[in-house]
PDB file of C-alpha atoms in Angstrom:
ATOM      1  CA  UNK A   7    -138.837 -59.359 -71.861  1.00 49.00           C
ATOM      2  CA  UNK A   8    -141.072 -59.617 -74.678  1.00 66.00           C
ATOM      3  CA  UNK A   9    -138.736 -60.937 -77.643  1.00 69.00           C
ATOM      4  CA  UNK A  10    -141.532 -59.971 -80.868  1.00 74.00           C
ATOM      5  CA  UNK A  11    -141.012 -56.087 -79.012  1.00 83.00           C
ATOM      6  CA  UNK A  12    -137.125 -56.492 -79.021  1.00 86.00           C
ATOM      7  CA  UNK A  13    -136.991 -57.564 -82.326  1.00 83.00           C
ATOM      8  CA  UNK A  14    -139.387 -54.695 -83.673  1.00 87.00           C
ATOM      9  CA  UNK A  15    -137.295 -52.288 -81.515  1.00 87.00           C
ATOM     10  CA  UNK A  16    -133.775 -53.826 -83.225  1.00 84.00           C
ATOM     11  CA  UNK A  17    -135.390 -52.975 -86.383  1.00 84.00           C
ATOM     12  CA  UNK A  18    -136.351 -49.676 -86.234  1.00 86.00           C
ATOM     13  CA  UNK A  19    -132.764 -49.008 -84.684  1.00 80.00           C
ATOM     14  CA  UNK A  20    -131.139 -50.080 -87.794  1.00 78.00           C
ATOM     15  CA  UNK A  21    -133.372 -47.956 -89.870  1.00 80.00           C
ATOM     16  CA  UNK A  22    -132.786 -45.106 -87.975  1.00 78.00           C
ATOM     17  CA  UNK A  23    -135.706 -44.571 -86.281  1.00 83.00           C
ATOM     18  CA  UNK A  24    -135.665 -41.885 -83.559  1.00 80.00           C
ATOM     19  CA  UNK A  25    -135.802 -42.718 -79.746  1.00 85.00           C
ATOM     20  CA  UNK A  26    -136.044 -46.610 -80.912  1.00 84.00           C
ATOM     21  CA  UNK A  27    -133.029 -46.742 -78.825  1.00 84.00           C
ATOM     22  CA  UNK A  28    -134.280 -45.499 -75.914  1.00 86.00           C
ATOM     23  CA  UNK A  29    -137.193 -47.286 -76.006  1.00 89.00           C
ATOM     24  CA  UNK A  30    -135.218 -50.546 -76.067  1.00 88.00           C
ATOM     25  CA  UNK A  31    -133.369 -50.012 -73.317  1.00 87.00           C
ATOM     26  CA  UNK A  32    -136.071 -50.875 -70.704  1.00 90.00           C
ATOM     27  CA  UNK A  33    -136.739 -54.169 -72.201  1.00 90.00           C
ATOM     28  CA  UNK A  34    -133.026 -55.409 -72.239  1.00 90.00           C
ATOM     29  CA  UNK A  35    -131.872 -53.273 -68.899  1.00 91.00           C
ATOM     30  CA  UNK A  36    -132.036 -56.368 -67.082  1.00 91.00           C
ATOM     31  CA  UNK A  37    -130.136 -58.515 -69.220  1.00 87.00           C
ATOM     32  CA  UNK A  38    -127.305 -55.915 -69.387  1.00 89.00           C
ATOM     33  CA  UNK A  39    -127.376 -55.608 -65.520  1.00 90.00           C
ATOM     34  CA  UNK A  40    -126.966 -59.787 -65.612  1.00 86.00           C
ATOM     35  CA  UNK A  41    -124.634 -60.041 -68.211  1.00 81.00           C
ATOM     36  CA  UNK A  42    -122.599 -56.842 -66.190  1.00 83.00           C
ATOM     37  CA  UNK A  43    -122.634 -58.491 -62.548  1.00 83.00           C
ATOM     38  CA  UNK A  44    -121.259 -61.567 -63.617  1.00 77.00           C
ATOM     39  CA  UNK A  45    -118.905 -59.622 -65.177  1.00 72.00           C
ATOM     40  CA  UNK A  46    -118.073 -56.948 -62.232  1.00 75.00           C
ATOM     41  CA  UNK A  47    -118.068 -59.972 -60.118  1.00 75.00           C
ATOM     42  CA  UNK A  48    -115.736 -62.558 -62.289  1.00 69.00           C
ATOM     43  CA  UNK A  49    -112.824 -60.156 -62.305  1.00 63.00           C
ATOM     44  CA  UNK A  50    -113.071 -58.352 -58.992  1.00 60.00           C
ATOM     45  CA  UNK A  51    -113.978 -54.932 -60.616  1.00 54.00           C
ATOM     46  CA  UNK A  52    -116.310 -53.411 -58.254  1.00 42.00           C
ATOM     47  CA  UNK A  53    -113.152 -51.216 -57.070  1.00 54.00           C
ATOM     48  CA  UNK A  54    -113.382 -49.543 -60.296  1.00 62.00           C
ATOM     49  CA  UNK A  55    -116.561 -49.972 -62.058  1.00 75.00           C
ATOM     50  CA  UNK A  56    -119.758 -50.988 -60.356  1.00 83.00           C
ATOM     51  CA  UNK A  57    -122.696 -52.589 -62.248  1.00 85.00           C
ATOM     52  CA  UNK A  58    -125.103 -50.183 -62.957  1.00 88.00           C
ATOM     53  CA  UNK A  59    -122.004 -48.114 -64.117  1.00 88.00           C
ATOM     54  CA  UNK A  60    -120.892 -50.575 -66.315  1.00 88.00           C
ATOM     55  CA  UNK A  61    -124.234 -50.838 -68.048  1.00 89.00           C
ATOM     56  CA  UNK A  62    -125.068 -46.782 -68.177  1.00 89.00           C
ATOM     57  CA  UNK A  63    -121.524 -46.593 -69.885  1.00 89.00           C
ATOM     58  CA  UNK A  64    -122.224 -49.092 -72.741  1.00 86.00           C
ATOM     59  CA  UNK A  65    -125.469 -47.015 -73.124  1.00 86.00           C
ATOM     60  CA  UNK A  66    -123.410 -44.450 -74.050  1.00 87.00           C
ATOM     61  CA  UNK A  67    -121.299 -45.880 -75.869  1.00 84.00           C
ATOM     62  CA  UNK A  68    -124.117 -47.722 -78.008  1.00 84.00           C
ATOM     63  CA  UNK A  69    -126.179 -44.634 -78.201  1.00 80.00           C
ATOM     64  CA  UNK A  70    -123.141 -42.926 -79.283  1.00 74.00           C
ATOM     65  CA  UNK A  71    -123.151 -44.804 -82.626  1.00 71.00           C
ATOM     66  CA  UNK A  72    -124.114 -43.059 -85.794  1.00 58.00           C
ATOM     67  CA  UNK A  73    -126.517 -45.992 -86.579  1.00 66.00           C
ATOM     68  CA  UNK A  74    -127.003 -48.632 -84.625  1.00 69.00           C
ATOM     69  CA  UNK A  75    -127.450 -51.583 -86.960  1.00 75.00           C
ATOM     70  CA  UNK A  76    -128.909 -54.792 -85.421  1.00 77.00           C
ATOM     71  CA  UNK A  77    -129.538 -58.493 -86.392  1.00 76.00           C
ATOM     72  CA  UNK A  78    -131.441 -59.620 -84.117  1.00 78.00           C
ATOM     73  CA  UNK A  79    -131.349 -60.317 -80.045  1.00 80.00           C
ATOM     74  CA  UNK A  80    -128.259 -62.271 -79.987  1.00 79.00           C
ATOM     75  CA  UNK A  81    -126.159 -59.974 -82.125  1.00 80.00           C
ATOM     76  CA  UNK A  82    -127.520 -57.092 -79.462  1.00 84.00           C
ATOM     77  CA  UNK A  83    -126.007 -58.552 -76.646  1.00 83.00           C
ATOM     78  CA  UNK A  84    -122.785 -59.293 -78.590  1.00 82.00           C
ATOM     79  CA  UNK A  85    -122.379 -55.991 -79.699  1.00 83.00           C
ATOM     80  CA  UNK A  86    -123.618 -54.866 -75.916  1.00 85.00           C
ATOM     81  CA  UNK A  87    -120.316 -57.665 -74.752  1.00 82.00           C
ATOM     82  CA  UNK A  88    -118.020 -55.495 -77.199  1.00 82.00           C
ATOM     83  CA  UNK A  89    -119.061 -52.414 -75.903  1.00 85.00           C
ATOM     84  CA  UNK A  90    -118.502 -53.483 -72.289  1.00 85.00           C
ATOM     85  CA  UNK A  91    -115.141 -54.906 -73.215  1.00 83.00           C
ATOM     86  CA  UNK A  92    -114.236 -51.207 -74.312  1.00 84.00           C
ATOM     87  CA  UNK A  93    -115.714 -49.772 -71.356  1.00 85.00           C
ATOM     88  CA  UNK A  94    -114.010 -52.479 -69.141  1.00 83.00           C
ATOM     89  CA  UNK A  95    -110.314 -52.062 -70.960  1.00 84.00           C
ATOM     90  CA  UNK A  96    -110.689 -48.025 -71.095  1.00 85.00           C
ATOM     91  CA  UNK A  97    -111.005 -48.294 -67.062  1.00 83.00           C
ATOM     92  CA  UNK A  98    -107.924 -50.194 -66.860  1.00 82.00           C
ATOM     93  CA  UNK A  99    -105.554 -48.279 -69.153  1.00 84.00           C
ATOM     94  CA  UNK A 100    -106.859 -45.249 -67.427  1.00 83.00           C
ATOM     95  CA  UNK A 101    -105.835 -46.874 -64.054  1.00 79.00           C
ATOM     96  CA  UNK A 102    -102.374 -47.890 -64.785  1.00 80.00           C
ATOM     97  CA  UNK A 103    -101.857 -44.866 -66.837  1.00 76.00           C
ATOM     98  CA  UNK A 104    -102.621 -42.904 -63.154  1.00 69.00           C
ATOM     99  CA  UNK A 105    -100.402 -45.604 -61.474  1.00 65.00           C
ATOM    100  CA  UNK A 106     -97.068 -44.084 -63.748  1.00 59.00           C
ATOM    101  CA  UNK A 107     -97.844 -41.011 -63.006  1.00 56.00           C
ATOM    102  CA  UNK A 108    -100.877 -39.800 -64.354  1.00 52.00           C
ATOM    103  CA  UNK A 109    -103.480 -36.992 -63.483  1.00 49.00           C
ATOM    104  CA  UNK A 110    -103.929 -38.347 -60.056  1.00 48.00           C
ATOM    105  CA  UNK A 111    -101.781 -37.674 -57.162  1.00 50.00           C
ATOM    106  CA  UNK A 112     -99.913 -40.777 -54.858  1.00 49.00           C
ATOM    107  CA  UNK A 113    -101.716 -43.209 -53.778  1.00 47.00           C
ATOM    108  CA  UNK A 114    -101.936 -44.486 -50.570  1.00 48.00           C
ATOM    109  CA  UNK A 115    -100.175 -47.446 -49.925  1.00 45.00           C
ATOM    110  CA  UNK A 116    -103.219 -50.130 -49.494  1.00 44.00           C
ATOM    111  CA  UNK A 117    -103.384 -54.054 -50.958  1.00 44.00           C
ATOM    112  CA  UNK A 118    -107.076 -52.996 -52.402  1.00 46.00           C
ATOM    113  CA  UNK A 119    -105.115 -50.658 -54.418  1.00 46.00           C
ATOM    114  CA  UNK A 120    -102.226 -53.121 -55.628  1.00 47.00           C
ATOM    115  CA  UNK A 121    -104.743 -55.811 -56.278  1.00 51.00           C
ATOM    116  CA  UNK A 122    -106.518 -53.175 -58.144  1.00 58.00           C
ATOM    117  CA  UNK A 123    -103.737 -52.483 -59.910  1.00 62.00           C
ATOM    118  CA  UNK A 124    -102.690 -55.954 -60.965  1.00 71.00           C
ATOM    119  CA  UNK A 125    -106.341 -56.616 -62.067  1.00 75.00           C
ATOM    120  CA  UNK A 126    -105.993 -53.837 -64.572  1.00 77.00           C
ATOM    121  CA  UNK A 127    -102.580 -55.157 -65.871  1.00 83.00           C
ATOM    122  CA  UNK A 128    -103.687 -58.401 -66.268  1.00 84.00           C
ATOM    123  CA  UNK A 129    -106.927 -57.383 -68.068  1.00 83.00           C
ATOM    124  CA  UNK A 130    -104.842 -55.517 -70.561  1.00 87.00           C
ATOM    125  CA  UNK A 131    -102.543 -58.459 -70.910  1.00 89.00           C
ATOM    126  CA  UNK A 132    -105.582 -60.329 -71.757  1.00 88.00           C
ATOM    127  CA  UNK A 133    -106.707 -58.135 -74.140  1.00 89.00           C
ATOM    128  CA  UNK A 134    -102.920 -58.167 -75.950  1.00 91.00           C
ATOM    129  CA  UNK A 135    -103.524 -61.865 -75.747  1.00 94.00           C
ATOM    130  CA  UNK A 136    -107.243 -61.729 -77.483  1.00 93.00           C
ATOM    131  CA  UNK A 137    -105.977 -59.130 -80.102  1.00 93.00           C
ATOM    132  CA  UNK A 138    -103.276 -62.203 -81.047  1.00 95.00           C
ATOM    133  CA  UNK A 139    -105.789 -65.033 -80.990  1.00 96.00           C
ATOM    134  CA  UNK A 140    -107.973 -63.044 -83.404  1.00 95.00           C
ATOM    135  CA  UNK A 141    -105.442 -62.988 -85.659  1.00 96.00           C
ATOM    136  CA  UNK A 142    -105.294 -66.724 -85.434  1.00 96.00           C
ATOM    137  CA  UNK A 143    -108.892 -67.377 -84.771  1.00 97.00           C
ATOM    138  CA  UNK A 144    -111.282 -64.511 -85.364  1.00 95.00           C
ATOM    139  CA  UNK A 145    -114.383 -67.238 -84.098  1.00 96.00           C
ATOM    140  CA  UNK A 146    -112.615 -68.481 -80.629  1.00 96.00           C
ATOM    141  CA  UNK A 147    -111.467 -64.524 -79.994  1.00 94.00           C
ATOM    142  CA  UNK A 148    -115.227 -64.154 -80.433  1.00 91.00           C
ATOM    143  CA  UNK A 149    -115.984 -66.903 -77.881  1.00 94.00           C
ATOM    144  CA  UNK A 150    -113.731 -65.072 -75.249  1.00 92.00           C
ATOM    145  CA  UNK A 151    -115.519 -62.014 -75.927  1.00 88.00           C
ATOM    146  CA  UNK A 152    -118.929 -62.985 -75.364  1.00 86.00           C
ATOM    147  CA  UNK A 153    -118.473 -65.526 -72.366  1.00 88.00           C
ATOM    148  CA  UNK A 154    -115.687 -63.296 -70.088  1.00 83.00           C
ATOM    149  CA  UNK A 155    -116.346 -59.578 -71.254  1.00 78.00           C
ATOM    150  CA  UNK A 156    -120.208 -60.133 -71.790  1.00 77.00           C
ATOM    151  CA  UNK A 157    -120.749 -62.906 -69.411  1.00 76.00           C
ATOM    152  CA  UNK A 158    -122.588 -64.839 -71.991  1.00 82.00           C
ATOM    153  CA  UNK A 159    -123.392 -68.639 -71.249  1.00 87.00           C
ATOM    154  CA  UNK A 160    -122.855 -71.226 -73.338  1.00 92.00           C
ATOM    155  CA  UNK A 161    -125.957 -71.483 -75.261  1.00 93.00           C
ATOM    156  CA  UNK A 162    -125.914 -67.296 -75.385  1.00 87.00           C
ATOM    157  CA  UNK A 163    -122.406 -67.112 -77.095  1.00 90.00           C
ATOM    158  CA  UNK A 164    -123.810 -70.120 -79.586  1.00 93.00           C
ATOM    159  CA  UNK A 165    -126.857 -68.100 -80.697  1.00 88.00           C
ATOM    160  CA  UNK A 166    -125.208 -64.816 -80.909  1.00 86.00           C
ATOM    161  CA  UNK A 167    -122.605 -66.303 -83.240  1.00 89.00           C
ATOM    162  CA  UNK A 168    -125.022 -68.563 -85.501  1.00 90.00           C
ATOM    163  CA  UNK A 169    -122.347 -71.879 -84.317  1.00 95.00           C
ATOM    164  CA  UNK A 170    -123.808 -74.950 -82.614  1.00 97.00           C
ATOM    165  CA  UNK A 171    -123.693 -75.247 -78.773  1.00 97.00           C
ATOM    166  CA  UNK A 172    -121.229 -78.423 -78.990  1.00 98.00           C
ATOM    167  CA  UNK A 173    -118.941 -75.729 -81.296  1.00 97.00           C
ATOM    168  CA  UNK A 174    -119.477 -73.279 -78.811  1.00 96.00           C
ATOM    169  CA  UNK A 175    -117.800 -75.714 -75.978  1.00 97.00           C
ATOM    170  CA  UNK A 176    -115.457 -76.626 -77.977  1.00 97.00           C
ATOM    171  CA  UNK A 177    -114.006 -73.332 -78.792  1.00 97.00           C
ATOM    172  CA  UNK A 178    -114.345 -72.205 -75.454  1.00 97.00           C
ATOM    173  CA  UNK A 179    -111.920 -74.634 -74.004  1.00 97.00           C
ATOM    174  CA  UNK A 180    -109.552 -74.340 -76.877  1.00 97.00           C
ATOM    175  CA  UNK A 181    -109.537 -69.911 -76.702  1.00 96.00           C
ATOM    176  CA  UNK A 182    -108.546 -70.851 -72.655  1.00 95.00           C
ATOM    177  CA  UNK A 183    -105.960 -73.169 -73.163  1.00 96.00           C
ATOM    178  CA  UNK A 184    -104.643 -70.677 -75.610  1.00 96.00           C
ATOM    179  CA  UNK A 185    -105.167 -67.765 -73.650  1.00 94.00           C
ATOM    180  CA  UNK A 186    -103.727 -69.652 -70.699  1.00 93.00           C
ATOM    181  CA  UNK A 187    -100.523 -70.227 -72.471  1.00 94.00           C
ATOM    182  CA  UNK A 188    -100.670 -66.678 -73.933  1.00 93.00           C
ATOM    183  CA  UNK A 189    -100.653 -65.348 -70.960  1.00 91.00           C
ATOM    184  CA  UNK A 190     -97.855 -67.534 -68.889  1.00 91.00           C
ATOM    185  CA  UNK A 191     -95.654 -66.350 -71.460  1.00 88.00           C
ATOM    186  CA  UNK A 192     -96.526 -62.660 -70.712  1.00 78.00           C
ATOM    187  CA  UNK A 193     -96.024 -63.349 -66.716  1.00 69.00           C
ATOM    188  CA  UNK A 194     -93.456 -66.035 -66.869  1.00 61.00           C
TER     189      UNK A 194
END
């Protein structure tokens, strides 16, 4: 991945340029597919939302935008992490929505199902519990974002946000122990 070619591509997509988009997408496919597997494979999703779905969904969504506007690599992948986060949480309203009742008929009674189920609950508990850190901590809901929806690393969530890697670390294991005591309260 050739970063001077990113970077000229990022540019013309926040001026506006036609297909500048599109001809991004080959360069950072990869990355996506990464950042999307570890992802998929973190919170057990493949029931619901493969990989290569995942990514051709936040192309949509991105390519969707009026104007796409772009700081540089890091900020890309962060704002490719918030896209998949929508994509990710749409999936599992849409599945518990079906599980009260919704367009689909009954389902069978199978444990892929239930776990399916509870995986879906429990990411939109977490996302009840992100929406309340970020009103506490906009930076450490950030953190969460990047490194569990986009599947950033360390160092990747420290450049995308502009913070140190210690900083990073640090806010990492604060957002959890938050998030973990967020969330007991939700299920206990």
């Amino acid at each position: 991945m050739s970063a001077p070619a990113i970077t000229d591509l990022l540019r013309a997509c926040g001026e506006g340029e036609a297909g500048a988009f599109d001809r991004l997408v080959p360069l950072v496919y990869g990355e996506l597919r990464r950042i999307a597997r570890q992802h998929v494979r973190r919170t057990g999703g493949a029931r619901s939302l493969d990989t290569t779905g995942l990514v051709h969904e936040t192309y949509l969504k991105m390519a969707g935008a009026a104007q796409l506007r772009v700081e540089d690599r890091g900020h890309f992948f962060a704002l490719s992490a918030c896209a998949m986060k929508q994509v990710i949480l749409s999936r599992a309203r849409a599945r518990c929505a079906a599980k009260r009742g919704g367009a689909r008929g009954a389902l069978p009674l199978d444990e892929s199902h239930a776990v399916a189920d509870a995986q879906a609950e429990w990411l939109l508990d977490l996302d009840r519990a992100l929406d309340a850190l970020h009103a506490r901590d906009a930076r450490l809901a950030r953190i969460v974002e990047l490194r569990f929806f986009g599947g950033m690393s360390e160092e990747e969530t420290a450049d995308a946000l502009g913070i140190s890697l210690r900083t990073a670390q640090r806010g990492w294991m604060r957002a959890r122990a938050w998030l973990q005591a967020a969330l007991a309260e939700t299920t206990g």
